Amino acid sequence: MSGELSPIDKAKFVAAKRAVDFVEDGMRVGLGTGSTAAWMVRCLGELVREEGLKIKGVPTSTRTAQLARDCGIQVVSLDEAKWLDLTIDGADEFDGDLNLIKGGGGALLQEKIVATASDQMIVIADVGKEVERLGAFPLPIEVIPFGWQTTKTLVEEMLISMDVLGRDVTLRMNGERPFVTDEGNHILDLHLNRIGNARQMAMVLNQIPGVVENGLFIDICDIVVVGFGDGRVEVRDINEGTVEKDRLDFVENDNLFSDLME
Ligand code: 5RP
């Protein structure tokens, strides 16, 4: 099965596989959302089933909660866990300071709450997510449905005074209907192309009535595990200032891929 993975999926898989080495017995672990995070959940599930790893997982979406349960991971709410040892999640972009854009999968609100309630956040990403400056990926913001068009206008007016290269704001759709998050909100995608000052943007966006949260994760991520299509991984630790290089082999393992084969 693993032989059928595309290079990008291999990169996601090796990043996920390396990141679960950080998980220890008894930990409360935040479980991210998205295709890379799904690899991590599968890898963790394998450790739970095969090696008796005991963890409590706090998922960041209903999708991840379902996958985690299917993989045999004990799922608890953030309120039950109260505080987490570690969160592992994907990202849409990361820069050299390990600041992120997240929310491509529409789960940014729970993802930010869970990551912020963790001693450590580890991001897992294929090397294609690395950027010099954030903003090529459209920045998602979660807005409440009430008056969302007014919120959109307020966001557009705010962008006029910001250091960005694009100012288009679009409502994310799910077919014919607006996309709805797990909290029942909508997502506006901000096509900025380049964000001059991400820290300022993150703060200003959250001042706009109707905006619940934005997808800029500033000073939240501690470590990025970068995966490459040939099995290489790099562990970049922003606090230690270290970069550790490694290479992982792909091992045929139908257990790990079972949900993909259904
Ligand atoms: C979901 C996210 C994801 O982590 C992000 O979109 C990356 O997804 P993928 O691993 O599928 O590329 O922020 O809200």
mmCIF file of C-alpha atoms and ligand atoms in Angstrom:
data_model
loop_
_atom_site.group_PDB
_atom_site.id
_atom_site.type_symbol
_atom_site.label_atom_id
_atom_site.label_comp_id
_atom_site.label_asym_id
_atom_site.label_seq_id
_atom_site.Cartn_x
_atom_site.Cartn_y
_atom_site.Cartn_z
ATOM 1 C CA MET A 1 0.000 0.000 0.000
ATOM 2 C CA SER A 2 2.717 2.491 0.961
ATOM 3 C CA GLY A 3 4.288 2.011 -2.465
ATOM 4 C CA GLU A 4 1.250 3.742 -3.946
ATOM 5 C CA LEU A 5 1.774 6.930 -1.958
ATOM 6 C CA SER A 6 2.581 10.068 -3.926
ATOM 7 C CA PRO A 7 5.790 11.926 -2.976
ATOM 8 C CA ILE A 8 3.724 14.548 -1.167
ATOM 9 C CA ASP A 9 1.901 11.898 0.876
ATOM 10 C CA LYS A 10 5.231 10.238 1.654
ATOM 11 C CA ALA A 11 6.499 13.610 2.874
ATOM 12 C CA LYS A 12 3.420 14.042 5.072
ATOM 13 C CA PHE A 13 3.713 10.481 6.342
ATOM 14 C CA VAL A 14 7.383 10.702 7.348
ATOM 15 C CA ALA A 15 6.798 14.042 9.095
ATOM 16 C CA ALA A 16 3.913 12.481 11.029
ATOM 17 C CA LYS A 17 5.848 9.321 11.808
ATOM 18 C CA ARG A 18 8.809 11.292 13.165
ATOM 19 C CA ALA A 19 6.573 13.604 15.211
ATOM 20 C CA VAL A 20 4.908 10.790 17.152
ATOM 21 C CA ASP A 21 8.346 10.001 18.644
ATOM 22 C CA PHE A 22 7.680 13.025 20.875
ATOM 23 C CA VAL A 23 4.614 11.371 22.416
ATOM 24 C CA GLU A 24 5.179 9.600 25.724
ATOM 25 C CA ASP A 25 3.081 7.297 27.876
ATOM 26 C CA GLY A 26 0.455 9.150 29.902
ATOM 27 C CA MET A 27 0.484 12.293 27.769
ATOM 28 C CA ARG A 28 -2.580 14.337 26.880
ATOM 29 C CA VAL A 29 -2.145 15.054 23.197
ATOM 30 C CA GLY A 30 -3.906 17.573 20.963
ATOM 31 C CA LEU A 31 -4.767 15.943 17.643
ATOM 32 C CA GLY A 32 -4.762 18.293 14.652
ATOM 33 C CA THR A 33 -6.937 18.247 11.564
ATOM 34 C CA GLY A 34 -6.115 17.726 7.887
ATOM 35 C CA SER A 35 -4.437 15.112 5.723
ATOM 36 C CA THR A 36 -1.025 15.390 7.437
ATOM 37 C CA ALA A 37 -2.570 15.277 10.900
ATOM 38 C CA ALA A 38 -4.553 12.209 9.801
ATOM 39 C CA TRP A 39 -1.247 10.392 9.187
ATOM 40 C CA MET A 40 -0.171 11.350 12.689
ATOM 41 C CA VAL A 41 -3.423 9.990 14.168
ATOM 42 C CA ARG A 42 -2.924 6.719 12.270
ATOM 43 C CA CYS A 43 0.693 6.454 13.502
ATOM 44 C CA LEU A 44 -0.383 7.164 17.088
ATOM 45 C CA GLY A 45 -3.198 4.640 16.801
ATOM 46 C CA GLU A 46 -0.700 2.031 15.699
ATOM 47 C CA LEU A 47 1.448 2.727 18.779
ATOM 48 C CA VAL A 48 -1.641 2.451 21.000
ATOM 49 C CA ARG A 49 -2.740 -0.840 19.447
ATOM 50 C CA GLU A 50 0.639 -2.487 18.874
ATOM 51 C CA GLU A 51 2.794 -1.127 21.704
ATOM 52 C CA GLY A 52 0.253 -0.340 24.411
ATOM 53 C CA LEU A 53 0.949 3.412 24.389
ATOM 54 C CA LYS A 54 -1.448 5.073 26.834
ATOM 55 C CA ILE A 55 -2.538 8.560 25.855
ATOM 56 C CA LYS A 56 -5.599 10.754 25.928
ATOM 57 C CA GLY A 57 -6.282 12.528 22.654
ATOM 58 C CA VAL A 58 -8.070 15.864 22.325
ATOM 59 C CA PRO A 59 -9.241 16.199 18.721
ATOM 60 C CA THR A 60 -9.573 19.535 16.938
ATOM 61 C CA SER A 61 -12.544 18.548 14.769
ATOM 62 C CA THR A 62 -15.323 15.996 14.503
ATOM 63 C CA ARG A 63 -13.385 14.418 11.595
ATOM 64 C CA THR A 64 -10.293 13.889 13.710
ATOM 65 C CA ALA A 65 -12.359 12.651 16.652
ATOM 66 C CA GLN A 66 -13.887 9.965 14.442
ATOM 67 C CA LEU A 67 -10.535 8.901 12.986
ATOM 68 C CA ALA A 68 -8.905 8.811 16.430
ATOM 69 C CA ARG A 69 -11.660 6.576 17.810
ATOM 70 C CA ASP A 70 -11.427 4.337 14.737
ATOM 71 C CA CYS A 71 -7.679 4.035 15.372
ATOM 72 C CA GLY A 72 -8.195 3.007 19.005
ATOM 73 C CA ILE A 73 -7.119 6.269 20.661
ATOM 74 C CA GLN A 74 -8.980 7.324 23.817
ATOM 75 C CA VAL A 75 -10.686 10.613 22.979
ATOM 76 C CA VAL A 76 -11.477 13.204 25.647
ATOM 77 C CA SER A 77 -12.651 16.811 25.436
ATOM 78 C CA LEU A 78 -10.354 19.740 26.150
ATOM 79 C CA ASP A 79 -12.402 20.496 29.247
ATOM 80 C CA GLU A 80 -11.804 16.975 30.505
ATOM 81 C CA ALA A 81 -8.086 17.129 29.742
ATOM 82 C CA LYS A 82 -7.818 20.756 30.966
ATOM 83 C CA TRP A 83 -4.249 21.193 29.727
ATOM 84 C CA LEU A 84 -2.212 19.292 27.165
ATOM 85 C CA ASP A 85 1.378 18.116 27.077
ATOM 86 C CA LEU A 86 1.647 18.358 23.348
ATOM 87 C CA THR A 87 -0.329 19.175 20.226
ATOM 88 C CA ILE A 88 0.647 17.855 16.804
ATOM 89 C CA ASP A 89 -1.036 19.482 13.820
ATOM 90 C CA GLY A 90 -0.503 20.325 10.173
ATOM 91 C CA ALA A 91 -0.250 23.787 8.615
ATOM 92 C CA ASP A 92 -0.928 25.475 5.303
ATOM 93 C CA GLU A 93 2.218 27.615 5.529
ATOM 94 C CA PHE A 94 5.098 28.088 7.946
ATOM 95 C CA ASP A 95 7.885 30.665 7.892
ATOM 96 C CA GLY A 96 11.402 30.786 9.344
ATOM 97 C CA ASP A 97 10.085 31.961 12.744
ATOM 98 C CA LEU A 98 7.626 29.008 12.737
ATOM 99 C CA ASN A 99 4.664 31.350 12.419
ATOM 100 C CA LEU A 100 1.838 29.675 10.555
ATOM 101 C CA ILE A 101 -1.214 30.006 8.397
ATOM 102 C CA LYS A 102 -3.782 27.379 9.313
ATOM 103 C CA GLY A 103 -7.433 26.754 8.597
ATOM 104 C CA GLY A 104 -7.323 25.315 5.099
ATOM 105 C CA GLY A 105 -9.424 22.490 6.507
ATOM 106 C CA GLY A 106 -11.750 24.891 8.309
ATOM 107 C CA ALA A 107 -10.790 23.823 11.837
ATOM 108 C CA LEU A 108 -8.647 26.808 12.832
ATOM 109 C CA LEU A 109 -10.706 27.826 15.870
ATOM 110 C CA GLN A 110 -10.462 24.534 17.725
ATOM 111 C CA GLU A 111 -6.901 24.109 16.453
ATOM 112 C CA LYS A 112 -5.806 27.439 17.923
ATOM 113 C CA ILE A 113 -7.561 26.834 21.254
ATOM 114 C CA VAL A 114 -6.041 23.363 21.576
ATOM 115 C CA ALA A 115 -2.532 24.430 20.511
ATOM 116 C CA THR A 116 -2.580 27.373 22.903
ATOM 117 C CA ALA A 117 -3.643 25.069 25.740
ATOM 118 C CA SER A 118 -0.559 22.873 25.189
ATOM 119 C CA ASP A 119 2.925 22.966 26.659
ATOM 120 C CA GLN A 120 4.265 22.401 23.171
ATOM 121 C CA MET A 121 2.969 22.595 19.602
ATOM 122 C CA ILE A 122 4.622 20.505 16.921
ATOM 123 C CA VAL A 123 3.701 21.180 13.307
ATOM 124 C CA ILE A 124 4.086 18.467 10.708
ATOM 125 C CA ALA A 125 4.340 19.551 7.100
ATOM 126 C CA ASP A 126 5.710 18.607 3.731
ATOM 127 C CA VAL A 127 8.486 20.921 2.566
ATOM 128 C CA GLY A 128 6.125 22.618 0.085
ATOM 129 C CA LYS A 129 4.468 24.441 2.999
ATOM 130 C CA GLU A 130 7.624 26.403 3.794
ATOM 131 C CA VAL A 131 7.554 30.079 2.786
ATOM 132 C CA GLU A 132 9.801 33.085 3.198
ATOM 133 C CA ARG A 133 6.830 35.287 4.051
ATOM 134 C CA LEU A 134 3.286 34.196 4.931
ATOM 135 C CA GLY A 135 0.362 35.025 2.686
ATOM 136 C CA ALA A 136 0.488 33.099 -0.601
ATOM 137 C CA PHE A 137 -2.030 30.685 0.926
ATOM 138 C CA PRO A 138 -5.368 32.501 1.438
ATOM 139 C CA LEU A 139 -5.700 33.420 5.104
ATOM 140 C CA PRO A 140 -8.852 31.854 6.600
ATOM 141 C CA ILE A 141 -10.850 33.680 9.245
ATOM 142 C CA GLU A 142 -13.826 32.211 11.067
ATOM 143 C CA VAL A 143 -16.848 34.538 11.245
ATOM 144 C CA ILE A 144 -20.254 34.088 12.820
ATOM 145 C CA PRO A 145 -23.108 33.698 10.304
ATOM 146 C CA PHE A 146 -25.043 36.680 11.728
ATOM 147 C CA GLY A 147 -24.195 39.686 9.565
ATOM 148 C CA TRP A 148 -21.292 37.936 7.859
ATOM 149 C CA GLN A 149 -21.545 40.254 4.838
ATOM 150 C CA THR A 150 -21.088 43.267 7.103
ATOM 151 C CA THR A 151 -18.114 41.548 8.741
ATOM 152 C CA LYS A 152 -16.685 40.921 5.265
ATOM 153 C CA THR A 153 -17.039 44.641 4.408
ATOM 154 C CA LEU A 154 -15.327 45.620 7.668
ATOM 155 C CA VAL A 155 -12.465 43.219 6.890
ATOM 156 C CA GLU A 156 -12.117 44.652 3.357
ATOM 157 C CA GLU A 157 -12.011 48.213 4.746
ATOM 158 C CA MET A 158 -9.391 47.223 7.294
ATOM 159 C CA LEU A 159 -7.218 45.641 4.579
ATOM 160 C CA ILE A 160 -6.915 48.991 2.750
ATOM 161 C CA SER A 161 -4.516 50.205 5.436
ATOM 162 C CA MET A 162 -2.526 46.963 5.713
ATOM 163 C CA ASP A 163 0.759 45.948 4.077
ATOM 164 C CA VAL A 164 -0.582 43.238 1.758
ATOM 165 C CA LEU A 165 -0.361 42.500 -1.963
ATOM 166 C CA GLY A 166 -3.985 41.402 -2.513
ATOM 167 C CA ARG A 167 -7.289 42.314 -0.882
ATOM 168 C CA ASP A 168 -9.895 39.860 -2.240
ATOM 169 C CA VAL A 169 -12.095 38.303 0.420
ATOM 170 C CA THR A 170 -14.235 35.288 -0.466
ATOM 171 C CA LEU A 171 -16.808 33.270 1.448
ATOM 172 C CA ARG A 172 -15.725 29.628 1.546
ATOM 173 C CA MET A 173 -18.333 27.390 -0.077
ATOM 174 C CA ASN A 174 -19.210 23.735 0.281
ATOM 175 C CA GLY A 175 -20.868 23.082 -3.078
ATOM 176 C CA GLU A 176 -23.813 25.464 -3.389
ATOM 177 C CA ARG A 177 -23.848 26.415 0.298
ATOM 178 C CA PRO A 178 -21.497 28.321 2.583
ATOM 179 C CA PHE A 179 -19.016 26.080 4.360
ATOM 180 C CA VAL A 180 -20.029 25.563 8.005
ATOM 181 C CA THR A 181 -17.427 24.912 10.711
ATOM 182 C CA ASP A 182 -17.842 22.553 13.675
ATOM 183 C CA GLU A 183 -18.982 25.625 15.648
ATOM 184 C CA GLY A 184 -21.631 26.492 13.053
ATOM 185 C CA ASN A 185 -19.675 29.469 11.701
ATOM 186 C CA HIS A 186 -18.506 30.461 8.219
ATOM 187 C CA ILE A 187 -15.008 30.962 6.817
ATOM 188 C CA LEU A 188 -13.812 34.002 4.869
ATOM 189 C CA ASP A 189 -10.635 33.421 2.855
ATOM 190 C CA LEU A 190 -8.402 36.493 2.530
ATOM 191 C CA HIS A 191 -6.370 36.433 -0.699
ATOM 192 C CA LEU A 192 -3.502 38.622 0.462
ATOM 193 C CA ASN A 193 -0.620 37.057 -1.541
ATOM 194 C CA ARG A 194 1.874 38.492 0.945
ATOM 195 C CA ILE A 195 1.356 39.605 4.548
ATOM 196 C CA GLY A 196 3.839 42.340 5.473
ATOM 197 C CA ASN A 197 3.185 42.214 9.204
ATOM 198 C CA ALA A 198 1.516 38.976 10.274
ATOM 199 C CA ARG A 199 1.570 39.804 13.986
ATOM 200 C CA GLN A 200 -0.287 43.071 13.414
ATOM 201 C CA MET A 201 -2.724 41.383 10.996
ATOM 202 C CA ALA A 202 -3.563 38.701 13.568
ATOM 203 C CA MET A 203 -4.330 41.282 16.236
ATOM 204 C CA VAL A 204 -6.304 43.683 14.041
ATOM 205 C CA LEU A 205 -8.492 40.942 12.526
ATOM 206 C CA ASN A 206 -9.658 39.775 15.942
ATOM 207 C CA GLN A 207 -10.839 43.318 16.790
ATOM 208 C CA ILE A 208 -13.472 43.217 14.041
ATOM 209 C CA PRO A 209 -16.964 42.357 15.327
ATOM 210 C CA GLY A 210 -18.119 39.055 13.871
ATOM 211 C CA VAL A 211 -14.598 37.649 13.507
ATOM 212 C CA VAL A 212 -14.247 34.733 15.896
ATOM 213 C CA GLU A 213 -10.621 33.844 15.136
ATOM 214 C CA ASN A 214 -8.042 34.075 12.387
ATOM 215 C CA GLY A 215 -5.714 31.443 10.937
ATOM 216 C CA LEU A 216 -2.451 33.184 11.820
ATOM 217 C CA PHE A 217 -0.619 31.250 14.521
ATOM 218 C CA ILE A 218 2.024 33.632 15.849
ATOM 219 C CA ASP A 219 4.524 32.428 18.482
ATOM 220 C CA ILE A 220 2.474 29.281 19.105
ATOM 221 C CA CYS A 221 4.479 26.619 17.278
ATOM 222 C CA ASP A 222 7.653 25.295 18.945
ATOM 223 C CA ILE A 223 8.849 22.666 16.483
ATOM 224 C CA VAL A 224 8.245 21.980 12.805
ATOM 225 C CA VAL A 225 8.894 18.492 11.488
ATOM 226 C CA VAL A 226 9.416 18.903 7.754
ATOM 227 C CA GLY A 227 8.936 15.866 5.552
ATOM 228 C CA PHE A 228 10.441 15.262 2.097
ATOM 229 C CA GLY A 229 9.179 12.940 -0.624
ATOM 230 C CA ASP A 230 12.327 10.780 -0.447
ATOM 231 C CA GLY A 231 11.854 9.965 3.250
ATOM 232 C CA ARG A 232 14.070 12.692 4.709
ATOM 233 C CA VAL A 233 12.818 14.611 7.735
ATOM 234 C CA GLU A 234 14.092 17.746 9.433
ATOM 235 C CA VAL A 235 13.147 18.621 12.997
ATOM 236 C CA ARG A 236 13.445 22.390 13.434
ATOM 237 C CA ASP A 237 13.203 23.567 17.031
ATOM 238 C CA ILE A 238 12.702 27.341 17.331
ATOM 239 C CA ASN A 239 13.425 27.455 21.073
ATOM 240 C CA GLU A 240 16.621 25.406 20.916
ATOM 241 C CA GLY A 241 17.659 26.855 17.566
ATOM 242 C CA THR A 242 18.482 23.357 16.327
ATOM 243 C CA VAL A 243 17.841 21.455 13.104
ATOM 244 C CA GLU A 244 18.034 17.673 13.297
ATOM 245 C CA LYS A 245 18.125 15.661 10.063
ATOM 246 C CA ASP A 246 16.961 12.087 9.698
ATOM 247 C CA ARG A 247 15.627 9.634 7.118
ATOM 248 C CA LEU A 248 12.748 7.220 7.585
ATOM 249 C CA ASP A 249 12.064 4.029 5.671
ATOM 250 C CA PHE A 250 8.645 3.135 4.390
ATOM 251 C CA VAL A 251 7.512 -0.142 5.861
ATOM 252 C CA GLU A 252 4.585 -2.011 4.360
ATOM 253 C CA ASN A 253 1.922 -1.931 7.019
ATOM 254 C CA ASP A 254 -1.682 -2.567 6.079
ATOM 255 C CA ASN A 255 -2.914 -1.721 9.610
ATOM 256 C CA LEU A 256 -1.776 1.843 9.194
ATOM 257 C CA PHE A 257 -3.446 2.260 5.846
ATOM 258 C CA SER A 258 -6.614 0.279 6.533
ATOM 259 C CA ASP A 259 -8.971 3.293 6.523
ATOM 260 C CA LEU A 260 -7.548 4.382 3.161
ATOM 261 C CA MET A 261 -8.242 1.015 1.589
ATOM 262 C CA GLU A 262 -11.967 0.916 2.464
HETATM 263 C C1 5RP B 1 -7.017 22.505 9.055
HETATM 264 C C2 5RP B 1 -5.603 22.925 8.982
HETATM 265 C C3 5RP B 1 -4.647 21.944 8.391
HETATM 266 O O1 5RP B 1 -3.672 21.656 9.336
HETATM 267 C C4 5RP B 1 -4.025 22.540 7.179
HETATM 268 O O2 5RP B 1 -5.064 22.915 6.297
HETATM 269 C C5 5RP B 1 -3.078 21.554 6.483
HETATM 270 O O3 5RP B 1 -3.827 20.509 5.937
HETATM 271 P P1 5RP B 1 -3.121 19.335 5.144
HETATM 272 O O4 5RP B 1 -2.295 18.591 6.117
HETATM 273 O O5 5RP B 1 -4.284 18.518 4.617
HETATM 274 O O6 5RP B 1 -2.314 19.935 4.033
HETATM 275 O O7 5RP B 1 -5.211 23.976 9.377
HETATM 276 O O8 5RP B 1 -7.823 23.552 9.518
#
